[in-house]
């Protein structure tokens, strides 16, 4: 039995579980014209959800298993809450928080005690995860359940080992997509935001990392799931380096605590992108002169660092990869996208320094840390490169270690509002960081 996790049973079916309080509710409410789903929150027109046998189902969340008006959602809660667990809360992380990180970590602990939701706006490379350790330790100590959820599988994979290393006794479980561990008891869950649809008032502390990322941002179903997954007395912490206007507005309207950390862990400023007008970038793989010009830029950046090249779509990425392999035979070049079955291996090889040049779609925009890289964005005016995505991509550079002359280049044929806003935001955050450093 997993506390707070919903199971589907037929209406009226007897359910017993010793030591648990059982909560049951109708899975699908059938109204006059609409169906309202208790699991995903979607409203569907009745005729759209009608089955031949005469009853109804929710088409919006059918991929999680069909839910009909003959079903109920059952959730179990422990009758006797877990006693305080000092030993599982013992944090094994041996690093040091900076003074500013410490202040924010403490603010998170206070918000948790006061039952206040938090938006933590911390720049890329500021060490967000480590700032969470004290509040996670508090929740574990109190015997409470915690989830760290993120829209991105890659981010889950990167977070999980770090949390396991910090809290080796916390029975941490990793769940995402199809390649997940099966359900078992846990105190700390690391999962994709989709997995939250399986929970009803299950967590006392719910941390949403990279909340502005696709597919979470603007997804009603996932927002509903996030709200339902946390206990009524629980606290949600939203972490992001690039909050959307909508999230900031929500945080203000609902009186969350908004915490800001504009300074990176190593106290150096964010790298300001260099913009270059590049006419005809779309034909770059086919035009020898353009290609040689691009090679020149790559070779220049490769003198100090390895190189990540972000492309606006997958087909373009592959043709550019092929063209570059032909003109740069001595360089190790690879391409990786979300559709790539070997993506994890390729990303790992990049971490290990195997590739000189890795071409990628926006899949690597966030959540991954490579040492010593420079970044080029080709076709930065393309719609996939929103302001947030551009700020995130620029944030891949100069993440850790000594300064390595990493550079960020935006190549485009047309300067968009997103490009201008991204530059403005990076400048603004750097100014804030300087001001904080002076105050200190
Ligand atoms: Zn549904």
Short mmCIF file of N, CA and C in Angstrom, two decimals, residues 176-314:
data_model
loop_
_atom_site.label_atom_id
_atom_site.label_comp_id
_atom_site.label_asym_id
_atom_site.label_seq_id
_atom_site.Cartn_x
_atom_site.Cartn_y
_atom_site.Cartn_z
N UNK A 176 9.54 7.41 -13.95
CA UNK A 176 9.23 8.23 -15.14
C UNK A 176 8.86 7.32 -16.29
N UNK A 177 8.03 7.80 -17.16
CA UNK A 177 7.67 7.11 -18.40
C UNK A 177 7.53 5.61 -18.23
N UNK A 178 8.12 4.89 -19.17
CA UNK A 178 7.95 3.45 -19.14
C UNK A 178 9.14 2.75 -18.50
N UNK A 179 10.28 3.41 -18.54
CA UNK A 179 11.50 2.75 -18.04
C UNK A 179 11.68 2.97 -16.55
N UNK A 180 10.59 2.90 -15.81
CA UNK A 180 10.68 3.23 -14.39
C UNK A 180 10.86 2.00 -13.52
N UNK A 181 11.24 2.25 -12.29
CA UNK A 181 11.17 1.20 -11.28
C UNK A 181 9.70 0.96 -10.99
N UNK A 182 9.36 -0.25 -10.55
CA UNK A 182 7.95 -0.47 -10.21
C UNK A 182 7.65 0.22 -8.88
N UNK A 183 6.39 0.43 -8.63
CA UNK A 183 6.02 1.13 -7.39
C UNK A 183 6.42 0.32 -6.16
N UNK A 184 6.95 1.00 -5.21
CA UNK A 184 7.23 0.39 -3.90
C UNK A 184 7.19 1.52 -2.89
N UNK A 185 7.26 1.15 -1.62
CA UNK A 185 7.22 2.18 -0.58
C UNK A 185 8.41 3.11 -0.71
N UNK A 186 8.22 4.36 -0.40
CA UNK A 186 9.33 5.33 -0.48
C UNK A 186 9.04 6.45 0.52
N UNK A 187 10.07 7.20 0.82
CA UNK A 187 9.86 8.45 1.57
C UNK A 187 10.06 9.64 0.65
N UNK A 188 10.97 9.43 -0.30
CA UNK A 188 11.30 10.51 -1.23
C UNK A 188 11.10 9.97 -2.64
N UNK A 189 10.27 10.65 -3.41
CA UNK A 189 9.98 10.22 -4.78
C UNK A 189 10.58 11.23 -5.76
N UNK A 190 11.33 10.74 -6.74
CA UNK A 190 11.81 11.60 -7.82
C UNK A 190 11.06 11.15 -9.06
N UNK A 191 10.31 12.03 -9.70
CA UNK A 191 9.46 11.57 -10.79
C UNK A 191 9.19 12.68 -11.80
N UNK A 192 8.62 12.28 -12.93
CA UNK A 192 8.15 13.30 -13.88
C UNK A 192 6.82 13.85 -13.35
N UNK A 193 6.47 15.04 -13.79
CA UNK A 193 5.22 15.64 -13.31
C UNK A 193 4.01 14.80 -13.74
N UNK A 194 4.14 14.03 -14.83
CA UNK A 194 3.04 13.15 -15.23
C UNK A 194 2.68 12.15 -14.14
N UNK A 195 3.68 11.69 -13.41
CA UNK A 195 3.44 10.67 -12.39
C UNK A 195 2.57 11.20 -11.25
N UNK A 196 2.50 12.51 -11.11
CA UNK A 196 1.71 13.09 -10.03
C UNK A 196 0.21 12.81 -10.22
N UNK A 197 -0.18 12.47 -11.45
CA UNK A 197 -1.58 12.11 -11.68
C UNK A 197 -2.01 10.89 -10.88
N UNK A 198 -1.05 10.13 -10.42
CA UNK A 198 -1.38 8.93 -9.65
C UNK A 198 -1.61 9.23 -8.18
N UNK A 199 -1.46 10.49 -7.78
CA UNK A 199 -1.54 10.80 -6.34
C UNK A 199 -2.68 11.74 -6.00
N UNK A 200 -3.18 11.54 -4.80
CA UNK A 200 -4.21 12.43 -4.27
C UNK A 200 -3.83 12.78 -2.83
N UNK A 201 -3.50 14.05 -2.65
CA UNK A 201 -3.09 14.53 -1.32
C UNK A 201 -2.06 13.61 -0.67
N UNK A 202 -1.03 13.33 -1.42
CA UNK A 202 -0.04 12.35 -0.98
C UNK A 202 1.21 12.95 -0.34
N UNK A 203 1.53 14.21 -0.65
CA UNK A 203 2.84 14.72 -0.24
C UNK A 203 2.73 15.94 0.67
N UNK A 204 3.58 15.95 1.67
CA UNK A 204 3.63 17.11 2.56
C UNK A 204 4.54 18.17 1.97
N UNK A 205 5.52 17.70 1.20
CA UNK A 205 6.43 18.64 0.54
C UNK A 205 6.53 18.22 -0.93
N UNK A 206 6.14 19.11 -1.81
CA UNK A 206 6.20 18.82 -3.25
C UNK A 206 7.08 19.86 -3.91
N UNK A 207 8.16 19.40 -4.52
CA UNK A 207 9.09 20.31 -5.16
C UNK A 207 8.98 20.12 -6.67
N UNK A 208 8.69 21.19 -7.38
CA UNK A 208 8.58 21.11 -8.84
C UNK A 208 9.81 21.81 -9.41
N UNK A 209 10.68 21.02 -10.04
CA UNK A 209 11.90 21.59 -10.60
C UNK A 209 11.69 21.87 -12.09
N UNK A 210 12.25 22.96 -12.58
CA UNK A 210 12.13 23.35 -13.99
C UNK A 210 10.66 23.45 -14.39
N UNK A 211 9.88 24.15 -13.56
CA UNK A 211 8.44 24.18 -13.76
C UNK A 211 8.03 24.92 -15.03
N UNK A 212 8.97 25.64 -15.64
CA UNK A 212 8.59 26.36 -16.86
C UNK A 212 8.90 25.55 -18.11
N UNK A 213 9.33 24.29 -17.93
CA UNK A 213 9.75 23.50 -19.09
C UNK A 213 8.58 22.82 -19.77
N UNK A 214 8.76 22.53 -21.04
CA UNK A 214 7.83 21.69 -21.77
C UNK A 214 7.88 20.30 -21.15
N UNK A 215 6.81 19.52 -21.02
CA UNK A 215 5.44 19.87 -21.39
C UNK A 215 4.62 20.44 -20.24
N UNK A 216 5.25 20.79 -19.12
CA UNK A 216 4.48 21.24 -17.96
C UNK A 216 3.86 22.61 -18.19
N UNK A 217 4.69 23.50 -18.71
CA UNK A 217 4.27 24.89 -18.87
C UNK A 217 3.01 24.98 -19.74
N UNK A 218 1.96 25.56 -19.18
CA UNK A 218 0.72 25.74 -19.92
C UNK A 218 -0.13 24.48 -20.04
N UNK A 219 0.26 23.40 -19.38
CA UNK A 219 -0.50 22.16 -19.46
C UNK A 219 -1.46 22.07 -18.27
N UNK A 220 -2.75 22.21 -18.56
CA UNK A 220 -3.76 22.26 -17.50
C UNK A 220 -3.80 20.99 -16.68
N UNK A 221 -3.67 19.86 -17.40
CA UNK A 221 -3.78 18.57 -16.73
C UNK A 221 -2.66 18.42 -15.69
N UNK A 222 -1.45 18.78 -16.07
CA UNK A 222 -0.32 18.62 -15.15
C UNK A 222 -0.42 19.61 -13.99
N UNK A 223 -0.92 20.81 -14.26
CA UNK A 223 -1.09 21.78 -13.18
C UNK A 223 -2.11 21.26 -12.17
N UNK A 224 -3.18 20.65 -12.69
CA UNK A 224 -4.20 20.07 -11.83
C UNK A 224 -3.61 18.95 -10.98
N UNK A 225 -2.85 18.06 -11.65
CA UNK A 225 -2.25 16.93 -10.94
C UNK A 225 -1.33 17.42 -9.83
N UNK A 226 -0.58 18.48 -10.11
CA UNK A 226 0.36 19.01 -9.12
C UNK A 226 -0.39 19.53 -7.90
N UNK A 227 -1.52 20.20 -8.16
CA UNK A 227 -2.28 20.73 -7.05
C UNK A 227 -2.91 19.62 -6.21
N UNK A 228 -3.36 18.57 -6.90
CA UNK A 228 -4.02 17.48 -6.17
C UNK A 228 -3.04 16.60 -5.43
N UNK A 229 -1.80 16.53 -5.88
CA UNK A 229 -0.84 15.58 -5.30
C UNK A 229 -0.37 16.02 -3.93
N UNK A 230 -0.48 17.32 -3.66
CA UNK A 230 0.04 17.82 -2.39
C UNK A 230 -1.09 17.83 -1.35
N UNK A 231 -0.74 17.51 -0.12
CA UNK A 231 -1.74 17.51 0.97
C UNK A 231 -2.28 18.93 1.16
N UNK A 232 -3.48 19.03 1.73
CA UNK A 232 -4.04 20.36 1.93
C UNK A 232 -3.17 21.17 2.90
N UNK A 233 -2.50 20.46 3.79
CA UNK A 233 -1.60 21.15 4.73
C UNK A 233 -0.17 21.23 4.19
N UNK A 234 0.04 20.71 2.96
CA UNK A 234 1.41 20.59 2.44
C UNK A 234 1.90 21.87 1.78
N UNK A 235 3.18 21.83 1.41
CA UNK A 235 3.82 23.00 0.82
C UNK A 235 4.40 22.63 -0.55
N UNK A 236 4.22 23.52 -1.52
CA UNK A 236 4.85 23.32 -2.83
C UNK A 236 5.96 24.34 -3.02
N UNK A 237 7.07 23.86 -3.55
CA UNK A 237 8.18 24.76 -3.89
C UNK A 237 8.42 24.64 -5.39
N UNK A 238 8.30 25.74 -6.10
CA UNK A 238 8.56 25.75 -7.54
C UNK A 238 9.95 26.33 -7.78
N UNK A 239 10.77 25.55 -8.47
CA UNK A 239 12.12 26.01 -8.77
C UNK A 239 12.24 26.34 -10.24
N UNK A 240 12.86 27.42 -10.56
CA UNK A 240 13.08 27.71 -11.96
C UNK A 240 14.19 28.76 -12.11
N UNK A 241 14.88 28.67 -13.24
CA UNK A 241 15.85 29.71 -13.57
C UNK A 241 15.21 30.73 -14.49
N UNK A 242 14.07 30.36 -15.06
CA UNK A 242 13.43 31.21 -16.06
C UNK A 242 11.92 31.19 -15.86
N UNK A 243 11.42 31.85 -14.82
CA UNK A 243 9.97 31.79 -14.57
C UNK A 243 9.18 32.46 -15.69
N UNK A 244 8.05 31.90 -16.00
CA UNK A 244 7.18 32.54 -17.00
C UNK A 244 6.39 33.65 -16.30
N UNK A 245 5.85 34.56 -17.10
CA UNK A 245 4.99 35.62 -16.56
C UNK A 245 3.83 35.00 -15.79
N UNK A 246 3.27 33.91 -16.34
CA UNK A 246 2.09 33.29 -15.72
C UNK A 246 2.43 32.77 -14.32
N UNK A 247 3.61 32.15 -14.20
CA UNK A 247 3.99 31.60 -12.89
C UNK A 247 4.25 32.72 -11.88
N UNK A 248 4.91 33.77 -12.33
CA UNK A 248 5.16 34.91 -11.44
C UNK A 248 3.84 35.53 -10.98
N UNK A 249 2.90 35.64 -11.93
CA UNK A 249 1.60 36.24 -11.59
C UNK A 249 0.85 35.37 -10.58
N UNK A 250 0.91 34.06 -10.81
CA UNK A 250 0.23 33.12 -9.90
C UNK A 250 0.83 33.23 -8.50
N UNK A 251 2.16 33.26 -8.46
CA UNK A 251 2.85 33.33 -7.17
C UNK A 251 2.46 34.60 -6.41
N UNK A 252 2.37 35.70 -7.15
CA UNK A 252 2.00 36.96 -6.49
C UNK A 252 0.55 36.92 -6.03
N UNK A 253 -0.35 36.44 -6.92
CA UNK A 253 -1.78 36.43 -6.60
C UNK A 253 -2.07 35.53 -5.40
N UNK A 254 -1.33 34.42 -5.30
CA UNK A 254 -1.62 33.47 -4.22
C UNK A 254 -0.71 33.68 -3.01
N UNK A 255 -0.01 34.79 -3.05
CA UNK A 255 0.78 35.18 -1.89
C UNK A 255 1.86 34.17 -1.51
N UNK A 256 2.53 33.61 -2.52
CA UNK A 256 3.65 32.73 -2.24
C UNK A 256 4.84 33.58 -1.83
N UNK A 257 5.80 32.90 -1.24
CA UNK A 257 7.04 33.60 -1.01
C UNK A 257 7.88 33.51 -2.29
N UNK A 258 8.37 34.66 -2.75
CA UNK A 258 9.20 34.64 -3.96
C UNK A 258 10.64 34.91 -3.54
N UNK A 259 11.49 33.93 -3.78
CA UNK A 259 12.90 34.06 -3.40
C UNK A 259 13.74 34.13 -4.67
N UNK A 260 14.74 34.96 -4.65
CA UNK A 260 15.55 35.13 -5.85
C UNK A 260 17.04 34.94 -5.55
N UNK A 261 17.69 34.18 -6.39
CA UNK A 261 19.14 34.04 -6.29
C UNK A 261 19.76 34.32 -7.66
N UNK A 262 20.26 35.53 -7.87
CA UNK A 262 20.80 35.87 -9.18
C UNK A 262 22.26 35.46 -9.34
N UNK A 263 22.87 34.97 -8.27
CA UNK A 263 24.30 34.68 -8.33
C UNK A 263 24.57 33.20 -8.55
N UNK A 264 25.51 32.92 -9.43
CA UNK A 264 25.89 31.53 -9.67
C UNK A 264 26.77 31.04 -8.52
N UNK A 265 26.87 29.72 -8.43
CA UNK A 265 27.60 29.13 -7.31
C UNK A 265 29.04 29.64 -7.25
N UNK A 266 29.68 29.73 -8.41
CA UNK A 266 31.09 30.17 -8.42
C UNK A 266 31.22 31.70 -8.43
N UNK A 267 30.07 32.40 -8.32
CA UNK A 267 30.03 33.86 -8.18
C UNK A 267 30.46 34.63 -9.43
N UNK A 268 30.59 33.94 -10.55
CA UNK A 268 30.87 34.67 -11.79
C UNK A 268 29.54 35.00 -12.47
N UNK A 269 29.53 36.06 -13.29
CA UNK A 269 28.27 36.41 -13.95
C UNK A 269 27.86 35.39 -15.01
N UNK A 270 26.61 35.45 -15.40
CA UNK A 270 26.14 34.64 -16.54
C UNK A 270 26.83 35.15 -17.79
N UNK A 271 27.07 34.24 -18.72
CA UNK A 271 27.75 34.65 -19.95
C UNK A 271 26.73 35.33 -20.88
N UNK A 272 27.05 36.52 -21.29
CA UNK A 272 26.16 37.26 -22.18
C UNK A 272 26.36 36.77 -23.63
N UNK A 273 25.28 36.34 -24.28
CA UNK A 273 25.43 35.82 -25.64
C UNK A 273 25.92 36.88 -26.64
N UNK A 274 26.70 36.43 -27.61
CA UNK A 274 27.12 37.29 -28.69
C UNK A 274 26.19 37.02 -29.86
N UNK A 275 25.68 38.09 -30.44
CA UNK A 275 24.70 37.93 -31.50
C UNK A 275 25.35 38.14 -32.85
N UNK A 276 25.06 37.27 -33.79
CA UNK A 276 25.59 37.49 -35.13
C UNK A 276 24.51 37.23 -36.18
N UNK A 277 24.37 38.22 -37.05
CA UNK A 277 23.44 38.09 -38.16
C UNK A 277 24.03 37.08 -39.14
N UNK A 278 23.25 36.09 -39.50
CA UNK A 278 23.77 35.02 -40.37
C UNK A 278 22.72 34.72 -41.44
N UNK A 279 22.87 35.40 -42.54
CA UNK A 279 21.86 35.24 -43.58
C UNK A 279 21.93 33.84 -44.17
N UNK A 280 20.77 33.27 -44.41
CA UNK A 280 20.71 31.97 -45.06
C UNK A 280 21.21 30.81 -44.22
N UNK A 281 21.08 30.90 -42.91
CA UNK A 281 21.55 29.78 -42.05
C UNK A 281 20.82 28.49 -42.38
N UNK A 282 19.59 28.63 -42.93
CA UNK A 282 18.81 27.42 -43.25
C UNK A 282 19.51 26.54 -44.29
N UNK A 283 20.26 27.18 -45.18
CA UNK A 283 20.93 26.43 -46.24
C UNK A 283 22.39 26.11 -45.91
N UNK A 284 22.77 26.44 -44.70
CA UNK A 284 24.17 26.27 -44.29
C UNK A 284 24.75 24.88 -44.60
N UNK A 285 24.00 23.78 -44.34
CA UNK A 285 24.60 22.46 -44.60
C UNK A 285 24.90 22.22 -46.08
N UNK A 286 24.18 22.94 -46.97
CA UNK A 286 24.36 22.66 -48.40
C UNK A 286 25.30 23.62 -49.11
N UNK A 287 25.61 24.74 -48.49
CA UNK A 287 26.41 25.75 -49.15
C UNK A 287 27.86 25.70 -48.66
N UNK A 288 28.77 25.26 -49.52
CA UNK A 288 30.16 25.08 -49.07
C UNK A 288 30.76 26.34 -48.42
N UNK A 289 30.49 27.50 -49.00
CA UNK A 289 31.13 28.71 -48.43
C UNK A 289 30.61 29.01 -47.03
N UNK A 290 29.28 28.87 -46.90
CA UNK A 290 28.66 29.08 -45.58
C UNK A 290 29.22 28.07 -44.57
N UNK A 291 29.34 26.85 -45.04
CA UNK A 291 29.79 25.78 -44.17
C UNK A 291 31.21 26.05 -43.67
N UNK A 292 32.07 26.54 -44.59
CA UNK A 292 33.45 26.81 -44.19
C UNK A 292 33.51 27.97 -43.19
N UNK A 293 32.62 28.93 -43.41
CA UNK A 293 32.56 30.05 -42.47
C UNK A 293 32.12 29.56 -41.09
N UNK A 294 31.16 28.65 -41.09
CA UNK A 294 30.68 28.09 -39.83
C UNK A 294 31.77 27.25 -39.16
N UNK A 295 32.50 26.50 -39.99
CA UNK A 295 33.60 25.69 -39.45
C UNK A 295 34.62 26.57 -38.75
N UNK A 296 34.87 27.72 -39.36
CA UNK A 296 35.85 28.64 -38.78
C UNK A 296 35.42 29.07 -37.36
N UNK A 297 34.13 29.40 -37.24
CA UNK A 297 33.61 29.79 -35.92
C UNK A 297 33.74 28.63 -34.93
N UNK A 298 33.37 27.42 -35.39
CA UNK A 298 33.47 26.25 -34.51
C UNK A 298 34.90 26.03 -34.05
N UNK A 299 35.83 26.07 -35.00
CA UNK A 299 37.24 25.80 -34.66
C UNK A 299 37.76 26.84 -33.67
N UNK A 300 37.32 28.08 -33.83
CA UNK A 300 37.75 29.13 -32.92
C UNK A 300 37.28 28.81 -31.49
N UNK A 301 36.02 28.41 -31.37
CA UNK A 301 35.48 28.10 -30.04
C UNK A 301 36.08 26.81 -29.48
N UNK A 302 36.41 25.89 -30.39
CA UNK A 302 36.97 24.60 -29.95
C UNK A 302 38.39 24.73 -29.39
N UNK A 303 39.02 25.86 -29.63
CA UNK A 303 40.37 26.05 -29.06
C UNK A 303 40.35 25.99 -27.54
N UNK A 304 39.28 26.50 -26.93
CA UNK A 304 39.21 26.53 -25.47
C UNK A 304 38.28 25.50 -24.86
N UNK A 305 37.26 25.11 -25.62
CA UNK A 305 36.19 24.31 -25.05
C UNK A 305 35.67 23.31 -26.05
N UNK A 306 34.85 22.39 -25.53
CA UNK A 306 34.05 21.59 -26.46
C UNK A 306 32.82 22.41 -26.83
N UNK A 307 32.03 21.88 -27.75
CA UNK A 307 31.00 22.74 -28.32
C UNK A 307 29.65 22.04 -28.40
N UNK A 308 28.61 22.77 -27.94
CA UNK A 308 27.23 22.32 -28.11
C UNK A 308 26.58 23.20 -29.17
N UNK A 309 25.98 22.60 -30.18
CA UNK A 309 25.31 23.39 -31.21
C UNK A 309 23.82 23.06 -31.19
N UNK A 310 23.02 24.04 -30.82
CA UNK A 310 21.56 23.85 -30.75
C UNK A 310 20.92 24.17 -32.09
N UNK A 311 20.10 23.24 -32.59
CA UNK A 311 19.46 23.41 -33.89
C UNK A 311 17.94 23.50 -33.71
N UNK A 312 17.27 24.23 -34.60
CA UNK A 312 15.83 24.44 -34.43
C UNK A 312 14.98 23.21 -34.72
N UNK A 313 15.48 22.29 -35.52
CA UNK A 313 14.71 21.04 -35.70
C UNK A 313 15.64 19.87 -35.99
N UNK A 314 15.06 18.67 -35.92
CA UNK A 314 15.88 17.46 -35.95
C UNK A 314 16.44 17.18 -37.34
#
